Amino acid sequence: MVIPQGMSYANLAGLPYAFGLYGAFVPCIVYAFFGTSKQLVVGPVAVTSILLGNGLSDFMPSEEDPNNPVDAQVQENYNHAAIQIAFIAGCFYFAFGLFRMGWITNFLSSAMISGFMSGASIIIALSQASTNWAGVKYILGLKIPRTDTLQDSLDELFSNLSQFKWREFCMGMSFIFLLLAFQYLSRTYKRMAYLKALGPLTVCVISIALMNIFNWYEPKDKPYIKPIGNIPSGLPSFTGSWWLPLFDVGRQMTLAVLICMIDVCESISIAKALAKVNKYQLNFTQELRGLGIANIAGALFSAYTTTGSFSRSAVNNSVGAQTPLANMTTGLMIMVTLLWITPVFKNMSQNVQGAIIIVGVLQLFDYPEFLYLWKINKFDWLVWVACFLTTLFAGVEIGIAVGVGLSLVVVIYKVAFPRITQLGRLPGTNIYRSILMYPEAETTPGVLVLRIDAAIQFFCCEAKYIRKAVQKRRAQDKQSGDPVRVVVLDLAPVTDIDATGIHFLSDFLDELHDDSIGLVLANPNKRVLLALMRAHLDHKIGRQNIRVDIADAIGQATYLVEGRRTEAV
């Protein structure tokens, strides 16, 4: 499965076909020794390839056909830059594992990743990458200059339809239908799960057979159906000397970080899912280290950035892989291919690459997640849509930046405007719940019970909402003649409090005192309680007014209410 996919994805990255095979050789073998997932298959993937192709072509001259470059030196420099990014990304991988920084990927939400991959899938299918020989353009047999936006790509596509080659189109579409049929059968019938893996190899074999039987690769200057051409035989050359100096330190470092972050999310999510299915524990720290070592080792031998593959890992799991030996076997088979079998692919039609890419990226377009997020969470749905559209129309780098930025804005909004919930006692129990969710919940006369559903920190706005809640309750109780005399704050959800939060509680206590209202705190955790004690706020509130649970706090509040009523009388 990785042989045709690897060659296709290398072309997406703007690299020669052989680099896709190199990416599935050394990294696979090295990961087998250092990785912790038993089913994860590492190697070239579509998303990394398009990120690398788009990112490098922004500041590095590139060739239209990396396998037959017009200027060999331009392609050589491009290859060097790709290997340098693989080395840098491997170092970041290893550093994330060494310093246990996998939490950084939490800033890449699942909605953002899904939206990005869905947008990238369309870009890949339309070949909006540094190469012109993949996706739709390749299926149609067209040669179109690289463009930076979807609309420009479509303009070029339609303006060049006069170049349409019906033979390549018919052959390419036949391969697409065959690949889809194999995928359908593998999903529908468990006994045919192996067909998903055999699909890419099958279309390659058919293409090679047809091209050689009917000599469609001739004449060489204008063949009936364009072949992929020569793929160098032999093991990859040593490329450790390519690592330094960098061509553009800032852009290459930025691109490496971007690729690393996306790859970590993709690889860890796959490995986590496979570990859950197969009932074993995954060592995330060692997993990051293993991926880092695999990328660094790969960069020593002509491999561009590699990570875990969704499709190949799923196939690996479905056919019964139970140990990392499966990765090593893949790597050794690639070695055999590089040594003796690459001449077989010389006359394989290029439209096979387009068919494999298009069918592969169809799996990346996550429309079920779009529908799911609309039903579950509108904020996450908005992140998905924004990331999808910006990736599609502005490019992958901007799409990721917008997705991360919008995700952080949503998180900050939720934290800065937390819910302040009024609680009441469920009849016949000591359980306190929201009076909006449980209308039958009973309120205690003279006591207002509020729960703060967030940390009390400088960027939060609890003060305004708590004051509003108190004012609203006081307005409601004016007619009853039994106004609020004690406010109880349930701090169970409050995980932390900073200096600004301490000042807020102190000022809030003064405001309540001026209005002859008492304050009782319920269930503060250790961190919050220590902060109150260091600020001596526990003395100001009164230690007797800080209770371990809500029921105890209500009891203290009731005692204070009775005392204040007596004083009033």
Coordinates of C-alpha atoms in Angstrom, one line a residue:
M1 CA 0.0 0.0 0.0
V2 CA 2.8 2.4 0.9
I3 CA 4.7 2.0 -2.4
P4 CA 2.2 3.7 -4.7
Q5 CA 1.0 6.1 -1.9
G6 CA 4.6 7.0 -1.0
M7 CA 5.4 7.9 -4.6
S8 CA 2.2 9.9 -5.0
Y9 CA 2.7 11.9 -1.7
A10 CA 6.4 12.6 -2.6
N11 CA 5.2 14.2 -5.8
L12 CA 2.7 16.3 -3.7
A13 CA 5.6 17.6 -1.7
G14 CA 7.5 18.5 -4.9
L15 CA 10.0 15.7 -4.4
P16 CA 11.1 12.9 -6.7
Y17 CA 9.1 9.6 -6.5
A18 CA 12.0 7.8 -4.8
F19 CA 11.8 10.1 -1.8
G20 CA 8.4 8.7 -1.0
L21 CA 9.9 5.2 -0.8
Y22 CA 12.9 6.5 1.3
G23 CA 10.3 7.9 3.8
A24 CA 8.8 4.4 4.3
F25 CA 12.2 2.7 4.6
V26 CA 14.5 3.9 7.4
P27 CA 11.8 5.6 9.5
C28 CA 9.7 2.4 9.6
I29 CA 12.6 0.3 10.8
V30 CA 13.7 2.9 13.4
Y31 CA 10.2 3.4 14.8
A32 CA 9.8 -0.3 15.3
F33 CA 12.6 -0.1 17.9
F34 CA 11.6 3.1 19.7
G35 CA 7.8 3.6 19.2
T36 CA 5.2 2.2 21.6
S37 CA 2.2 1.7 19.3
K38 CA 1.9 -1.8 18.1
Q39 CA -0.2 -1.0 15.0
L40 CA 0.8 2.5 14.0
V41 CA 2.5 2.7 10.5
V42 CA 4.8 5.6 9.9
G43 CA 5.7 7.0 6.5
P44 CA 4.7 9.8 4.1
V45 CA 1.2 11.2 4.5
A46 CA -0.9 13.5 2.3
V47 CA -1.3 16.4 4.8
T48 CA 2.4 16.6 5.6
S49 CA 3.3 16.4 1.9
I50 CA 1.0 19.3 0.9
L51 CA 2.2 21.4 3.9
L52 CA 5.8 20.8 2.9
G53 CA 5.1 21.4 -0.8
N54 CA 3.2 24.7 -0.2
G55 CA 5.5 25.9 2.5
L56 CA 8.8 25.3 0.6
S57 CA 7.6 26.7 -2.7
D58 CA 6.9 30.0 -1.0
F59 CA 10.6 30.7 -0.5
M60 CA 12.4 28.0 -2.6
P61 CA 12.5 27.8 -6.4
S62 CA 10.9 24.6 -7.5
E63 CA 10.6 22.5 -10.6
E64 CA 7.3 21.7 -12.3
D65 CA 8.3 18.0 -12.6
P66 CA 10.7 17.0 -9.8
N67 CA 11.4 13.7 -11.5
N68 CA 12.6 15.3 -14.7
P69 CA 13.8 18.8 -13.7
V70 CA 14.8 21.4 -16.2
D71 CA 17.4 22.8 -13.8
A72 CA 18.9 19.9 -11.7
Q73 CA 20.5 22.4 -9.2
V74 CA 17.1 24.0 -8.4
Q75 CA 15.6 20.6 -7.6
E76 CA 18.7 19.6 -5.6
N77 CA 18.4 22.7 -3.4
Y78 CA 14.7 22.0 -3.0
N79 CA 15.5 18.4 -1.9
H80 CA 18.1 19.7 0.6
A81 CA 15.6 22.1 2.1
A82 CA 13.0 19.3 2.5
I83 CA 15.5 17.1 4.3
Q84 CA 16.5 20.0 6.6
I85 CA 12.9 20.4 7.6
A86 CA 12.6 16.7 8.3
F87 CA 15.7 17.0 10.6
I88 CA 14.3 20.1 12.4
A89 CA 10.8 18.5 12.8
G90 CA 12.5 15.4 14.2
C91 CA 14.3 17.5 16.8
F92 CA 11.1 19.2 17.8
Y93 CA 9.4 15.8 18.1
F94 CA 12.1 14.5 20.3
A95 CA 12.2 17.7 22.4
F96 CA 8.4 17.5 22.9
G97 CA 8.9 14.0 24.3
L98 CA 12.0 14.8 26.3
F99 CA 10.4 17.8 28.1
R100 CA 6.9 16.2 28.2
M101 CA 5.4 19.0 26.1
G102 CA 2.8 16.9 24.3
W103 CA 0.2 19.2 26.0
I104 CA 1.0 21.8 23.4
T105 CA -1.1 19.9 20.9
N106 CA -4.1 20.6 23.1
F107 CA -4.3 24.0 21.4
L108 CA -5.1 22.2 18.1
S109 CA -8.7 21.2 18.7
S110 CA -10.3 18.2 17.0
A111 CA -12.7 20.6 15.2
M112 CA -9.7 22.6 13.9
I113 CA -7.8 19.5 12.7
S114 CA -11.0 18.1 11.0
G115 CA -11.7 21.4 9.3
F116 CA -8.1 21.8 8.2
M117 CA -7.9 18.3 6.8
S118 CA -11.2 18.7 5.0
G119 CA -10.0 21.8 3.3
A120 CA -6.6 20.4 2.6
S121 CA -8.3 17.3 1.0
I122 CA -9.9 19.5 -1.7
I123 CA -6.7 21.3 -2.3
I124 CA -4.8 18.0 -2.7
A125 CA -7.4 16.6 -5.0
L126 CA -7.2 19.7 -7.2
S127 CA -3.4 19.5 -7.0
Q128 CA -2.9 22.9 -5.5
A129 CA 0.6 22.0 -4.5
S130 CA 4.1 22.4 -5.8
T131 CA 3.7 19.7 -8.4
N132 CA 1.5 19.6 -11.5
W133 CA 1.2 15.8 -11.9
A134 CA -1.4 14.8 -9.3
G135 CA -5.1 14.9 -8.5
V136 CA -7.8 16.2 -10.9
K137 CA -5.3 17.9 -13.2
Y138 CA -3.4 14.7 -13.7
I139 CA -6.6 12.6 -14.3
L140 CA -7.5 15.0 -17.0
G141 CA -4.0 14.9 -18.5
L142 CA -3.5 18.7 -18.1
K143 CA -0.4 20.6 -17.3
I144 CA -1.3 23.6 -15.3
P145 CA 0.9 26.1 -13.5
R146 CA 0.9 26.1 -9.7
T147 CA -1.6 28.6 -8.1
D148 CA -2.0 29.8 -4.5
T149 CA -5.8 30.0 -4.2
L150 CA -8.7 27.6 -5.1
Q151 CA -10.3 30.1 -7.4
D152 CA -7.0 30.6 -9.4
S153 CA -6.6 26.9 -9.6
L154 CA -10.1 26.5 -11.0
D155 CA -9.5 29.3 -13.5
E156 CA -6.4 27.6 -14.8
L157 CA -8.2 24.3 -14.9
F158 CA -11.0 25.6 -17.1
S159 CA -8.8 27.7 -19.3
N160 CA -6.7 24.7 -20.2
L161 CA -9.5 22.2 -20.9
S162 CA -8.4 22.3 -24.5
Q163 CA -5.5 20.1 -23.5
F164 CA -8.0 17.4 -22.2
K165 CA -6.8 13.9 -22.9
W166 CA -9.6 11.4 -23.0
R167 CA -7.4 8.3 -22.8
E168 CA -5.8 9.5 -19.5
F169 CA -9.2 10.6 -18.2
C170 CA -10.9 7.2 -18.9
M171 CA -8.0 5.2 -17.5
G172 CA -7.7 7.4 -14.4
M173 CA -11.5 7.3 -13.7
S174 CA -11.5 3.6 -14.0
F175 CA -8.8 3.4 -11.4
I176 CA -10.8 5.7 -9.1
F177 CA -13.9 3.5 -9.4
L178 CA -11.8 0.3 -8.8
L179 CA -10.2 1.8 -5.7
L180 CA -13.6 2.9 -4.4
A181 CA -15.0 -0.5 -5.0
F182 CA -12.2 -2.2 -3.1
Q183 CA -12.8 0.2 -0.2
Y184 CA -16.5 -0.5 -0.2
L185 CA -16.0 -4.2 -0.2
S186 CA -13.4 -4.0 2.6
R187 CA -15.9 -2.0 4.7
T188 CA -18.9 -4.1 4.0
Y189 CA -17.4 -7.5 4.3
K190 CA -15.0 -8.1 7.2
R191 CA -13.4 -11.1 5.5
M192 CA -12.4 -8.8 2.6
A193 CA -10.7 -6.2 4.8
Y194 CA -7.4 -6.9 3.0
L195 CA -8.9 -5.4 -0.2
K196 CA -8.3 -1.9 1.1
A197 CA -4.6 -2.6 1.2
L198 CA -4.6 -4.4 -2.1
G199 CA -6.4 -1.5 -3.9
P200 CA -3.4 0.8 -4.6
L201 CA -1.2 -2.1 -5.5
T202 CA -3.8 -3.6 -7.8
V203 CA -4.3 -0.4 -9.9
C204 CA -0.5 -0.1 -10.1
V205 CA -0.2 -3.7 -11.5
I206 CA -3.0 -3.1 -14.0
S207 CA -1.5 0.2 -15.1
I208 CA 2.0 -1.4 -15.6
A209 CA 0.5 -4.3 -17.5
L210 CA -1.6 -2.2 -19.8
M211 CA 1.1 0.3 -20.5
N212 CA 3.6 -2.4 -21.5
I213 CA 1.2 -4.6 -23.4
F214 CA -0.1 -1.8 -25.6
N215 CA 3.0 0.3 -25.6
W216 CA 1.0 3.4 -24.5
Y217 CA 4.2 5.0 -23.1
E218 CA 5.3 5.6 -26.7
P219 CA 6.3 7.8 -28.5
K220 CA 8.5 9.3 -25.9
D221 CA 8.1 12.9 -27.0
K222 CA 4.3 12.7 -27.0
P223 CA 3.1 9.4 -25.4
Y224 CA -0.5 8.3 -25.6
I225 CA -0.6 8.1 -21.8
K226 CA 2.3 9.7 -19.8
P227 CA 4.4 7.3 -17.7
I228 CA 6.1 8.3 -14.5
G229 CA 9.6 7.6 -15.9
N230 CA 12.8 6.4 -14.3
I231 CA 13.0 5.9 -10.5
P232 CA 16.6 5.6 -9.2
S233 CA 17.4 2.1 -8.0
G234 CA 19.5 1.4 -4.9
L235 CA 19.5 2.4 -1.2
P236 CA 19.1 6.1 -0.3
S237 CA 22.3 8.2 -0.1
F238 CA 23.6 9.7 3.2
T239 CA 22.2 13.2 3.6
G240 CA 23.4 14.1 7.1
S241 CA 25.7 16.7 5.4
W242 CA 22.6 18.4 4.0
W243 CA 21.3 19.5 7.4
L244 CA 23.3 22.7 7.7
P245 CA 23.4 25.5 6.8
L246 CA 19.7 26.3 6.4
F247 CA 18.5 28.1 3.4
D248 CA 16.0 30.4 5.3
V249 CA 16.2 29.8 9.1
G250 CA 13.0 31.6 10.0
R251 CA 10.8 30.1 7.4
Q252 CA 12.2 26.6 7.7
M253 CA 11.9 26.6 11.5
T254 CA 8.3 27.9 11.3
L255 CA 7.4 25.3 8.7
A256 CA 9.0 22.6 10.7
V257 CA 7.1 23.6 13.8
L258 CA 3.8 23.7 11.9
I259 CA 4.4 20.3 10.3
C260 CA 5.5 18.8 13.7
M261 CA 2.3 20.1 15.5
I262 CA 0.0 18.7 12.8
D263 CA 1.9 15.4 12.7
V264 CA 1.9 15.0 16.4
C265 CA -1.9 15.5 16.5
E266 CA -2.4 13.1 13.7
S267 CA 0.0 10.4 14.9
I268 CA -1.0 10.5 18.6
S269 CA -4.7 10.5 17.8
I270 CA -4.3 7.4 15.6
A271 CA -2.0 5.6 18.1
K272 CA -4.4 6.4 21.0
A273 CA -7.4 5.0 19.1
L274 CA -5.5 1.8 18.1
A275 CA -4.3 1.3 21.7
K276 CA -7.9 1.7 23.0
V277 CA -9.2 -0.9 20.4
N278 CA -6.4 -3.4 21.2
K279 CA -6.6 -2.7 25.0
Y280 CA -3.1 -1.6 25.9
Q281 CA -1.5 1.5 27.4
L282 CA 0.3 4.0 25.2
N283 CA 3.4 5.8 26.5
F284 CA 2.9 9.2 24.9
T285 CA 6.3 10.6 26.0
Q286 CA 8.1 7.6 24.4
E287 CA 5.9 7.8 21.4
L288 CA 7.0 11.4 20.7
R289 CA 10.6 10.4 21.2
G290 CA 10.2 7.4 18.9
L291 CA 8.7 9.6 16.2
G292 CA 11.5 12.1 16.6
I293 CA 14.2 9.5 16.4
A294 CA 12.5 8.0 13.3
N295 CA 12.4 11.4 11.6
I296 CA 16.0 12.3 12.5
A297 CA 17.2 8.9 11.3
G298 CA 15.2 9.3 8.1
A299 CA 16.7 12.7 7.5
L300 CA 20.1 10.9 7.5
F301 CA 19.0 8.9 4.5
S302 CA 16.9 11.1 2.1
A303 CA 13.5 10.8 3.9
Y304 CA 11.3 13.8 4.2
T305 CA 9.0 14.2 7.3
T306 CA 7.1 11.1 8.2
T307 CA 4.3 10.4 10.7
G308 CA 1.6 7.9 11.4
S309 CA -0.8 7.2 8.5
F310 CA -4.5 6.9 9.1
S311 CA -5.2 4.6 6.2
R312 CA -2.2 2.3 6.4
S313 CA -2.5 2.0 10.2
A314 CA -6.1 1.0 9.9
V315 CA -5.2 -1.6 7.4
N316 CA -2.3 -2.8 9.5
N317 CA -4.7 -3.2 12.5
S318 CA -7.4 -4.9 10.4
V319 CA -5.1 -7.6 9.1
G320 CA -4.0 -8.5 12.6
A321 CA -0.7 -6.7 13.3
Q322 CA 0.1 -7.2 17.0
T323 CA 3.7 -5.9 17.3
P324 CA 6.0 -3.2 15.8
L325 CA 7.5 -6.0 13.7
A326 CA 4.9 -5.1 11.1
N327 CA 6.7 -1.7 10.7
M328 CA 10.0 -3.4 10.3
T329 CA 8.6 -5.8 7.7
T330 CA 7.3 -2.9 5.7
G331 CA 10.7 -1.2 5.9
L332 CA 12.5 -4.3 4.7
M333 CA 10.1 -4.8 1.8
I334 CA 10.7 -1.2 0.8
M335 CA 14.5 -2.0 0.8
V336 CA 13.9 -4.9 -1.5
T337 CA 11.8 -2.7 -3.8
L338 CA 14.6 0.0 -3.9
L339 CA 17.3 -2.5 -4.7
W340 CA 15.6 -4.6 -7.4
I341 CA 12.0 -3.6 -8.2
T342 CA 11.9 0.2 -9.0
P343 CA 12.6 -0.4 -12.8
V344 CA 9.1 -2.2 -12.9
F345 CA 7.4 1.2 -12.2
K346 CA 9.2 3.0 -15.1
N347 CA 6.2 2.7 -17.5
M348 CA 3.4 3.0 -15.0
S349 CA 1.0 5.7 -16.0
Q350 CA 1.0 8.9 -14.0
N351 CA -2.8 8.9 -13.7
V352 CA -2.4 6.1 -11.2
Q353 CA -0.9 8.7 -8.8
G354 CA -3.9 11.0 -9.3
A355 CA -6.4 8.2 -8.7
I356 CA -4.6 7.1 -5.5
I357 CA -4.4 10.7 -4.2
I358 CA -8.0 11.5 -5.0
V359 CA -9.4 8.4 -3.3
G360 CA -7.0 8.8 -0.4
V361 CA -8.1 12.4 0.3
L362 CA -11.8 11.6 0.1
Q363 CA -11.3 10.0 3.5
L364 CA -9.9 13.2 4.8
F365 CA -13.0 15.2 4.0
D366 CA -14.8 14.8 7.3
Y367 CA -18.4 15.9 6.5
P368 CA -19.8 13.7 9.3
E369 CA -17.9 15.8 11.8
F370 CA -19.4 18.9 10.3
L371 CA -22.9 17.6 10.9
Y372 CA -22.0 16.3 14.3
L373 CA -20.5 19.6 15.5
W374 CA -23.6 21.5 14.3
K375 CA -25.8 19.3 16.5
I376 CA -23.4 19.3 19.5
N377 CA -21.6 22.6 19.8
K378 CA -22.0 25.6 17.6
F379 CA -18.7 27.2 18.7
D380 CA -16.7 24.1 17.5
W381 CA -18.8 24.1 14.3
L382 CA -17.8 27.7 13.7
V383 CA -14.1 26.8 14.2
W384 CA -14.5 23.9 11.7
V385 CA -16.1 26.1 9.1
A386 CA -13.6 28.9 9.5
C387 CA -10.6 26.6 9.3
F388 CA -12.1 24.8 6.3
L389 CA -12.8 27.9 4.3
T390 CA -9.5 29.7 5.1
T391 CA -7.6 26.6 4.2
L392 CA -9.5 26.2 1.0
F393 CA -9.3 29.8 -0.2
A394 CA -6.3 31.3 1.6
G395 CA -3.9 28.4 1.9
V396 CA -3.0 25.7 4.5
E397 CA -0.7 27.9 6.6
I398 CA -3.3 30.6 7.0
G399 CA -6.0 28.0 7.6
I400 CA -4.1 26.5 10.5
A401 CA -3.3 30.0 11.9
V402 CA -7.0 31.0 11.8
G403 CA -8.1 27.7 13.2
V404 CA -5.7 27.9 16.2
G405 CA -6.5 31.6 16.8
L406 CA -10.3 31.1 16.7
S407 CA -10.0 28.0 18.9
L408 CA -8.1 30.1 21.5
V409 CA -10.7 32.9 21.2
V410 CA -13.5 30.5 21.9
V411 CA -11.7 29.1 24.9
I412 CA -10.9 32.5 26.3
Y413 CA -14.5 33.6 25.7
K414 CA -15.8 30.6 27.6
V415 CA -13.4 31.2 30.5
A416 CA -13.9 35.0 30.6
F417 CA -17.7 34.7 30.7
P418 CA -18.4 31.7 33.0
R419 CA -21.8 30.7 34.1
I420 CA -22.9 31.9 37.5
T421 CA -25.6 29.4 38.5
Q422 CA -28.2 29.9 41.3
L423 CA -28.6 26.7 43.3
G424 CA -31.5 25.2 45.3
R425 CA -32.1 22.1 47.4
L426 CA -33.8 19.2 45.9
P427 CA -36.8 18.3 48.0
G428 CA -36.1 15.7 50.7
T429 CA -32.3 15.7 50.1
N430 CA -29.2 17.7 50.9
I431 CA -28.3 17.9 47.2
Y432 CA -28.2 21.3 45.6
R433 CA -28.7 21.8 41.9
S434 CA -29.5 24.6 39.4
I435 CA -33.0 26.0 39.9
L436 CA -33.3 26.5 36.1
M437 CA -32.5 22.8 35.4
Y438 CA -34.6 21.6 38.4
P439 CA -37.6 24.0 38.9
E440 CA -38.7 22.0 41.9
A441 CA -35.4 22.9 43.8
E442 CA -36.2 24.9 46.9
T443 CA -34.4 28.1 47.8
T444 CA -33.5 29.0 51.4
P445 CA -35.2 32.1 52.7
G446 CA -32.7 35.0 53.1
V447 CA -29.9 32.9 51.4
L448 CA -28.7 33.3 47.8
V449 CA -26.6 30.3 46.7
L450 CA -24.4 30.8 43.7
R451 CA -22.0 28.5 42.0
I452 CA -19.0 29.9 40.0
D453 CA -18.2 27.5 37.1
A454 CA -14.7 28.7 36.4
A455 CA -11.4 29.7 37.9
I456 CA -11.4 33.2 39.5
Q457 CA -8.6 34.9 37.5
F458 CA -7.8 38.3 36.0
F459 CA -9.4 37.6 32.6
C460 CA -12.7 36.4 34.1
C461 CA -15.7 38.6 34.6
E462 CA -17.3 36.9 37.6
A463 CA -17.6 40.1 39.6
K464 CA -20.1 41.7 37.3
Y465 CA -22.3 38.6 37.0
I466 CA -22.2 37.8 40.7
R467 CA -23.3 41.4 41.5
K468 CA -26.0 41.2 38.9
A469 CA -27.3 37.9 40.4
V470 CA -27.4 39.5 43.9
Q471 CA -29.1 42.6 42.6
K472 CA -31.7 40.6 40.7
R473 CA -32.5 38.5 43.8
R474 CA -32.7 41.5 46.0
A475 CA -35.2 43.1 43.6
Q476 CA -37.3 40.0 43.6
D477 CA -37.3 39.8 47.4
K478 CA -38.2 43.4 48.0
Q479 CA -41.9 42.7 47.8
S480 CA -41.7 39.6 50.0
G481 CA -40.1 41.6 52.8
D482 CA -37.4 38.9 53.3
P483 CA -34.3 40.3 51.4
V484 CA -31.1 38.5 50.9
R485 CA -29.1 38.5 54.1
V486 CA -26.3 35.9 53.2
V487 CA -24.6 35.0 49.9
V488 CA -23.1 31.5 49.7
L489 CA -20.5 30.9 46.9
D490 CA -20.0 27.3 45.9
L491 CA -16.3 27.1 44.9
A492 CA -16.2 23.4 44.0
P493 CA -15.7 24.1 40.3
V494 CA -13.1 26.8 41.0
T495 CA -9.7 25.2 40.3
D496 CA -7.6 28.3 40.9
I497 CA -7.6 31.9 42.1
D498 CA -5.0 34.6 41.3
A499 CA -4.2 38.0 42.9
T500 CA -7.0 39.7 40.9
G501 CA -9.4 37.1 42.1
I502 CA -8.3 37.7 45.7
H503 CA -8.9 41.5 45.2
F504 CA -12.3 40.7 43.7
L505 CA -13.4 38.6 46.8
S506 CA -12.1 41.2 49.2
D507 CA -14.0 44.1 47.4
F508 CA -17.1 41.9 47.0
L509 CA -17.0 41.2 50.8
D510 CA -16.8 44.9 51.5
E511 CA -19.8 45.7 49.2
L512 CA -21.8 43.0 50.9
H513 CA -20.8 44.2 54.4
D514 CA -22.0 47.8 53.4
D515 CA -25.4 46.3 52.5
S516 CA -25.5 44.2 55.7
I517 CA -25.1 41.0 53.8
G518 CA -22.9 38.1 55.0
L519 CA -20.7 35.9 52.8
V520 CA -20.1 32.1 53.2
L521 CA -17.7 30.1 51.0
A522 CA -18.4 26.4 50.3
N523 CA -15.9 23.7 49.3
P524 CA -12.8 25.6 48.2
N525 CA -10.0 23.3 47.1
K526 CA -6.5 23.2 48.7
R527 CA -5.0 25.7 46.2
V528 CA -7.8 28.2 46.6
L529 CA -7.8 27.9 50.4
L530 CA -4.0 28.4 50.6
A531 CA -4.4 31.5 48.5
L532 CA -7.1 32.9 50.8
M533 CA -4.9 32.2 53.8
R534 CA -1.8 33.8 52.4
A535 CA -3.8 36.9 51.7
H536 CA -5.3 36.7 55.2
L537 CA -8.7 36.8 53.5
D538 CA -9.8 33.8 55.6
H539 CA -9.7 36.1 58.7
K540 CA -11.7 38.8 56.9
I541 CA -14.4 36.4 55.8
G542 CA -14.3 34.5 59.1
R543 CA -13.0 31.0 59.2
Q544 CA -16.3 29.8 60.5
N545 CA -17.8 31.0 57.2
I546 CA -15.6 28.8 55.1
R547 CA -17.2 25.3 55.0
V548 CA -16.2 22.0 53.4
D549 CA -19.5 21.3 51.6
I550 CA -22.5 23.1 50.4
A551 CA -25.0 21.7 52.9
D552 CA -22.7 22.7 55.8
A553 CA -22.4 26.2 54.3
I554 CA -26.2 26.5 54.0
G555 CA -26.4 25.6 57.7
Q556 CA -24.0 28.3 58.6
A557 CA -25.8 30.8 56.3
T558 CA -29.1 30.0 58.0
Y559 CA -27.5 30.6 61.4
L560 CA -26.3 34.0 60.1
V561 CA -29.7 34.8 58.7
E562 CA -31.4 34.2 62.0
G563 CA -28.8 36.3 63.8
R564 CA -29.3 39.2 61.3
R565 CA -33.1 39.0 61.6
T566 CA -32.7 39.1 65.4
E567 CA -30.5 42.2 65.1
A568 CA -33.0 43.8 62.8
V569 CA -35.8 43.2 65.3

